[in-house]
């Protein structure tokens, strides 16, 4: 019989994931609302000089389809993925590709400047590079030992 480490909150974590899935997927469809793209997934990390965000937004066709707003410690991405009509509505057997308006606002780990922010889009990934403000740069404080 293999030994398994004791994890007292394992069941709580599973319960939380199920509740998140219910409120994000099950509840809207139960009331007749079709879940749209809504909030794309995003990775945010920082380097010494900038904060970088990678956002999954497949299906963007032109730069006018997305707006990026940077203010202090907040990044907001708003846009639209347009519907490509490949078949008549009644011919669909499965429809999982997202179309419509989306919006995502995230708190950033450091204060950034809108000026100097650059964005690029490639293979469905939007990359936003935001320079950190100079007054917010982290400074290492040496501790004096006596």
XYZ file of N, CA and C in Angstrom:
438
model
N 0.839 -1.173 0.000
C 0.000 0.000 0.000
C 0.893 1.248 0.000
N 0.750 2.141 -1.038
C 1.602 3.324 -1.106
C 1.210 4.352 -0.054
N 2.208 5.056 0.420
C 1.971 6.130 1.382
C 1.689 7.423 0.622
N 0.651 8.130 1.025
C 0.262 9.383 0.396
C 0.386 10.474 1.446
N 1.063 11.590 1.123
C 1.184 12.662 2.112
C -0.196 13.220 2.476
N -0.351 13.574 3.732
C -1.609 14.115 4.224
C -1.762 15.562 3.760
N -2.846 15.851 3.064
C -3.157 17.203 2.606
C -4.552 17.541 3.105
N -4.648 18.243 4.236
C -5.957 18.459 4.849
C -6.903 19.331 4.016
N -6.391 20.193 3.152
C -7.248 21.104 2.395
C -7.441 20.672 0.948
N -7.050 19.464 0.602
C -7.193 18.964 -0.752
C -8.650 18.992 -1.194
N -9.551 18.610 -0.328
C -10.970 18.577 -0.665
C -11.540 19.981 -0.796
N -11.049 20.916 -0.026
C -11.510 22.302 -0.118
C -11.100 22.897 -1.456
N -9.890 22.606 -1.896
C -9.419 23.114 -3.188
C -10.262 22.561 -4.328
N -10.571 21.273 -4.282
C -11.414 20.660 -5.301
C -12.817 21.278 -5.291
N -13.354 21.514 -4.090
C -14.673 22.136 -3.948
C -14.671 23.541 -4.539
N -13.610 24.309 -4.293
C -13.507 25.666 -4.839
C -13.479 25.641 -6.361
N -12.726 24.716 -6.949
C -12.669 24.607 -8.405
C -14.038 24.266 -8.987
N -14.763 23.369 -8.317
C -16.098 23.011 -8.784
C -17.054 24.196 -8.684
N -16.969 24.974 -7.622
C -17.826 26.161 -7.466
C -17.496 27.200 -8.538
N -16.204 27.422 -8.801
C -15.804 28.354 -9.858
C -16.358 27.903 -11.203
N -16.248 26.618 -11.481
C -16.753 26.098 -12.747
C -18.269 26.266 -12.834
N -18.973 26.030 -11.738
C -20.425 26.180 -11.730
C -20.830 27.624 -12.002
N -20.212 28.584 -11.309
C -20.600 29.982 -11.477
C -20.143 30.561 -12.806
N -19.070 30.032 -13.380
C -18.584 30.550 -14.658
C -19.210 29.856 -15.862
N -19.581 28.590 -15.720
C -20.099 27.844 -16.861
C -21.547 27.410 -16.671
N -21.853 26.824 -15.530
C -23.172 26.245 -15.325
C -24.268 27.254 -15.065
N -24.041 28.210 -14.196
C -25.079 29.156 -13.806
C -25.555 30.032 -14.958
N -24.665 30.657 -15.760
C -25.170 31.480 -16.868
C -26.029 30.692 -17.847
N -25.637 29.472 -18.189
C -26.429 28.697 -19.142
C -27.731 28.216 -18.520
N -27.772 28.032 -17.203
C -29.004 27.607 -16.539
C -30.087 28.678 -16.648
N -29.688 29.949 -16.717
C -30.644 31.049 -16.830
C -30.812 31.524 -18.264
N -30.301 30.767 -19.208
C -30.512 31.094 -20.610
C -29.487 32.036 -21.195
N -28.445 32.357 -20.455
C -27.409 33.239 -20.973
C -26.326 32.404 -21.620
N -25.941 32.759 -22.826
C -24.847 32.070 -23.490
C -23.551 32.749 -23.067
N -22.627 31.998 -22.524
C -21.365 32.577 -22.108
C -20.549 32.949 -23.337
N -20.140 34.172 -23.413
C -19.297 34.637 -24.500
C -17.851 34.637 -24.032
N -16.999 35.186 -24.857
C -15.572 35.199 -24.590
C -15.308 35.828 -23.226
N -15.890 36.994 -22.980
C -15.866 37.608 -21.659
C -14.518 38.040 -21.155
N -13.722 37.135 -20.632
C -12.460 37.481 -20.009
C -11.368 36.519 -20.484
N -10.524 36.962 -21.402
C -9.460 36.076 -21.881
C -8.447 35.759 -20.787
N -7.795 34.612 -20.923
C -6.777 34.208 -19.950
C -5.514 35.038 -20.141
N -4.830 35.295 -19.027
C -3.689 36.200 -19.082
C -2.598 35.753 -18.110
N -1.338 35.883 -18.549
C -0.172 35.702 -17.685
C 0.467 37.067 -17.505
N 0.818 37.427 -16.278
C 1.475 38.710 -16.003
C 2.725 38.420 -15.180
N 3.844 38.973 -15.610
C 5.081 38.829 -14.854
C 5.883 40.108 -14.979
N 6.916 40.232 -14.172
C 7.713 41.451 -14.206
C 9.196 41.131 -14.278
N 9.905 42.060 -14.890
C 11.353 42.025 -14.902
C 11.818 43.217 -14.078
N 13.081 43.483 -14.112
C 13.607 44.603 -13.335
C 13.054 45.945 -13.816
N 12.811 46.070 -15.129
C 12.421 47.368 -15.693
C 10.996 47.454 -16.219
N 10.324 46.310 -16.400
C 8.997 46.366 -16.995
C 8.082 45.263 -16.480
N 6.789 45.465 -16.711
C 5.769 44.457 -16.432
C 5.271 43.976 -17.790
N 5.158 42.664 -17.951
C 4.780 42.078 -19.238
C 3.522 41.234 -19.045
N 2.561 41.403 -19.954
C 1.326 40.622 -19.922
C 1.180 39.886 -21.242
N 0.869 38.599 -21.178
C 0.545 37.787 -22.351
C -0.920 37.401 -22.218
N -1.705 37.720 -23.229
C -3.142 37.510 -23.175
C -3.589 36.679 -24.373
N -4.317 35.582 -24.116
C -4.814 34.721 -25.195
C -6.080 35.329 -25.791
N -5.977 35.791 -27.034
C -7.130 36.342 -27.745
C -7.099 35.829 -29.180
N -7.476 34.597 -29.417
C -7.479 34.096 -30.788
C -8.588 34.747 -31.606
N -8.294 35.019 -32.870
C -9.321 35.520 -33.775
C -9.328 37.008 -34.023
N -8.397 37.761 -33.425
C -8.331 39.191 -33.743
C -7.866 39.352 -35.177
N -8.476 40.278 -35.912
C -8.137 40.462 -37.318
C -7.399 41.756 -37.611
N -7.666 42.802 -36.827
C -7.002 44.085 -37.062
C -6.839 44.830 -35.750
N -5.929 45.799 -35.737
C -5.609 46.492 -34.499
C -6.767 47.314 -33.959
N -7.737 47.661 -34.799
C -8.897 48.412 -34.329
C -9.839 47.547 -33.494
N -9.625 46.250 -33.490
C -10.480 45.332 -32.733
C -10.111 45.243 -31.252
N -9.032 45.894 -30.832
C -8.598 45.806 -29.437
C -8.129 47.169 -28.939
N -8.506 47.497 -27.705
C -8.060 48.720 -27.030
C -7.354 48.324 -25.742
N -6.221 48.967 -25.494
C -5.430 48.683 -24.301
C -5.308 49.975 -23.512
N -5.643 49.907 -22.224
C -5.543 51.070 -21.341
C -4.654 50.715 -20.157
N -3.668 51.570 -19.896
C -2.749 51.367 -18.783
C -2.824 52.592 -17.895
N -3.061 52.338 -16.607
C -3.123 53.450 -15.664
C -2.607 52.978 -14.312
N -1.552 53.607 -13.816
C -0.923 53.299 -12.531
C -0.604 51.804 -12.413
N -1.423 51.062 -11.683
C -1.171 49.631 -11.489
C -2.292 48.791 -12.069
N -2.899 49.266 -13.158
C -4.028 48.556 -13.759
C -3.865 48.467 -15.262
N -4.142 47.278 -15.807
C -4.145 47.049 -17.250
C -5.552 46.610 -17.634
N -6.132 47.275 -18.632
C -7.449 46.908 -19.141
C -7.342 46.645 -20.634
N -7.860 45.501 -21.066
C -7.876 45.145 -22.479
C -9.334 44.897 -22.858
N -9.797 45.641 -23.863
C -11.178 45.549 -24.334
C -11.136 45.343 -25.837
N -12.026 44.508 -26.354
C -12.030 44.318 -27.798
C -13.178 43.462 -28.272
N -13.093 43.101 -29.545
C -14.127 42.297 -30.177
C -13.497 41.277 -31.105
N -13.959 40.051 -30.999
C -13.591 39.000 -31.950
C -14.808 38.825 -32.846
N -14.620 39.097 -34.135
C -15.737 39.071 -35.073
C -16.086 37.654 -35.491
N -17.341 37.451 -35.736
C -17.858 36.154 -36.131
C -17.540 35.892 -37.596
N -17.006 34.723 -37.864
C -16.745 34.301 -39.229
C -17.816 33.271 -39.563
N -18.659 33.600 -40.505
C -19.762 32.704 -40.858
C -19.263 31.663 -41.853
N -19.086 30.440 -41.379
C -18.611 29.356 -42.224
C -19.746 28.432 -42.650
N -20.836 28.458 -41.904
C -21.979 27.588 -42.208
C -23.233 28.272 -41.694
N -24.345 27.876 -42.227
C -25.601 28.416 -41.735
C -25.800 27.963 -40.295
N -26.463 28.796 -39.532
C -26.658 28.522 -38.109
C -27.261 27.136 -37.855
N -28.228 26.732 -38.644
C -28.887 25.448 -38.399
C -28.031 24.250 -38.816
N -26.871 24.473 -39.449
C -26.005 23.373 -39.863
C -24.940 23.039 -38.821
N -24.812 23.844 -37.792
C -23.789 23.603 -36.786
C -24.119 22.369 -35.961
N -23.111 21.539 -35.719
C -23.234 20.401 -34.822
C -22.573 20.709 -33.490
N -21.592 21.573 -33.521
C -20.873 21.978 -32.318
C -20.357 23.386 -32.555
N -20.486 24.242 -31.561
C -20.055 25.633 -31.709
C -19.352 26.052 -30.425
N -18.014 26.070 -30.450
C -17.223 26.368 -29.257
C -16.313 27.575 -29.428
N -16.112 28.043 -30.641
C -15.232 29.185 -30.855
C -15.946 30.440 -30.388
N -15.224 31.274 -29.659
C -15.807 32.467 -29.063
C -15.806 33.628 -30.031
N -16.892 34.358 -30.042
C -16.981 35.601 -30.794
C -17.689 36.617 -29.915
N -17.493 37.876 -30.234
C -18.157 38.924 -29.481
C -17.176 39.784 -28.716
N -17.730 40.563 -27.830
C -16.950 41.531 -27.063
C -16.297 40.841 -25.871
N -15.089 41.293 -25.525
C -14.400 40.781 -24.351
C -13.793 41.945 -23.590
N -13.544 41.722 -22.309
C -12.892 42.736 -21.475
C -12.179 42.037 -20.339
N -10.994 42.532 -20.015
C -10.226 41.985 -18.900
C -9.456 43.122 -18.256
N -9.594 43.267 -16.959
C -8.851 44.246 -16.176
C -8.099 43.498 -15.093
N -6.803 43.764 -14.985
C -5.996 43.097 -13.958
C -5.161 44.132 -13.222
N -4.928 43.847 -11.955
C -4.014 44.657 -11.148
C -2.597 44.208 -11.465
N -1.713 45.168 -11.613
C -0.316 44.874 -11.954
C 0.536 44.859 -10.686
N 1.643 44.135 -10.703
C 2.482 44.024 -9.506
C 3.298 45.274 -9.204
N 3.335 46.231 -10.134
C 4.089 47.465 -9.924
C 3.404 48.584 -10.699
N 3.663 49.809 -10.303
C 3.097 50.945 -11.028
C 3.848 51.112 -12.352
N 3.087 51.296 -13.434
C 3.674 51.390 -14.770
C 3.272 52.705 -15.428
N 3.974 53.025 -16.510
C 3.696 54.239 -17.273
C 3.003 53.862 -18.575
N 1.969 54.620 -18.922
C 1.284 54.386 -20.192
C 2.206 54.765 -21.346
N 2.959 55.836 -21.152
C 3.897 56.261 -22.186
C 5.059 55.274 -22.228
N 5.344 54.767 -23.382
C 6.400 53.775 -23.528
C 5.870 52.351 -23.552
N 4.570 52.164 -23.311
C 3.974 50.843 -23.383
C 3.846 50.417 -24.839
N 4.224 49.193 -25.135
C 4.123 48.669 -26.505
C 3.367 47.343 -26.472
N 2.657 47.076 -27.568
C 1.894 45.831 -27.658
C 2.127 45.206 -29.023
N 2.121 43.876 -29.053
C 2.239 43.144 -30.313
C 1.313 41.936 -30.249
N 0.880 41.479 -31.436
C -0.053 40.358 -31.525
C 0.492 39.347 -32.516
N 0.646 38.099 -32.053
C 1.163 37.055 -32.934
C 0.613 35.708 -32.472
N 0.109 34.925 -33.423
C -0.390 33.576 -33.158
C -1.430 33.528 -32.040
N -2.318 34.524 -31.992
C -3.387 34.534 -31.009
C -3.006 35.033 -29.634
N -1.764 35.482 -29.469
C -1.291 35.974 -28.174
C -0.986 37.467 -28.290
N -1.621 38.258 -27.424
C -1.352 39.689 -27.334
C -0.322 39.887 -26.235
N 0.803 40.515 -26.571
C 1.844 40.794 -25.584
C 1.886 42.288 -25.333
N 1.804 42.683 -24.069
C 1.852 44.091 -23.684
C 3.045 44.272 -22.751
N 3.979 45.149 -23.153
C 5.149 45.443 -22.326
C 5.011 46.869 -21.797
N 5.009 46.993 -20.469
C 4.784 48.275 -19.813
C 5.988 48.639 -18.949
N 6.617 49.789 -19.203
C 7.760 50.175 -18.377
C 7.310 50.581 -16.975
N 8.088 50.184 -15.990
C 7.788 50.573 -14.615
C 8.122 52.048 -14.418
N 7.387 52.701 -13.529
C 7.702 54.095 -13.212
C 9.013 54.126 -12.441
N 9.744 55.194 -12.613
C 11.050 55.306 -11.979
C 10.955 55.414 -10.459
N 9.926 56.114 -9.978
C 9.813 56.277 -8.527
C 9.345 55.000 -7.837
N 8.919 54.026 -8.610
C 8.428 52.772 -8.046
C 9.480 51.669 -8.112
N 10.643 51.974 -8.673
C 11.674 50.945 -8.820
C 12.066 50.400 -7.444
N 12.129 49.108 -7.346
C 12.495 48.492 -6.075
C 13.977 48.711 -5.817
N 14.257 48.999 -4.592
C 15.645 49.212 -4.212
C 15.962 48.261 -3.073
N 17.071 47.605 -3.217
C 17.473 46.661 -2.171
C 18.065 47.456 -1.019
N 17.611 47.151 0.169
C 18.094 47.827 1.370
C 19.025 46.848 2.087
N 20.262 47.280 2.267
C 21.211 46.454 2.982
C 20.982 46.583 4.472
N 21.088 45.481 5.146
C 20.927 45.460 6.594
C 22.314 45.481 7.214
N 22.499 46.380 8.172
C 23.784 46.453 8.855
C 23.764 45.525 10.057
N 24.730 44.637 10.097
C 24.868 43.745 11.247
C 25.968 44.269 12.138
N 25.719 44.272 13.440
C 26.711 44.780 14.400
C 27.218 43.677 15.267
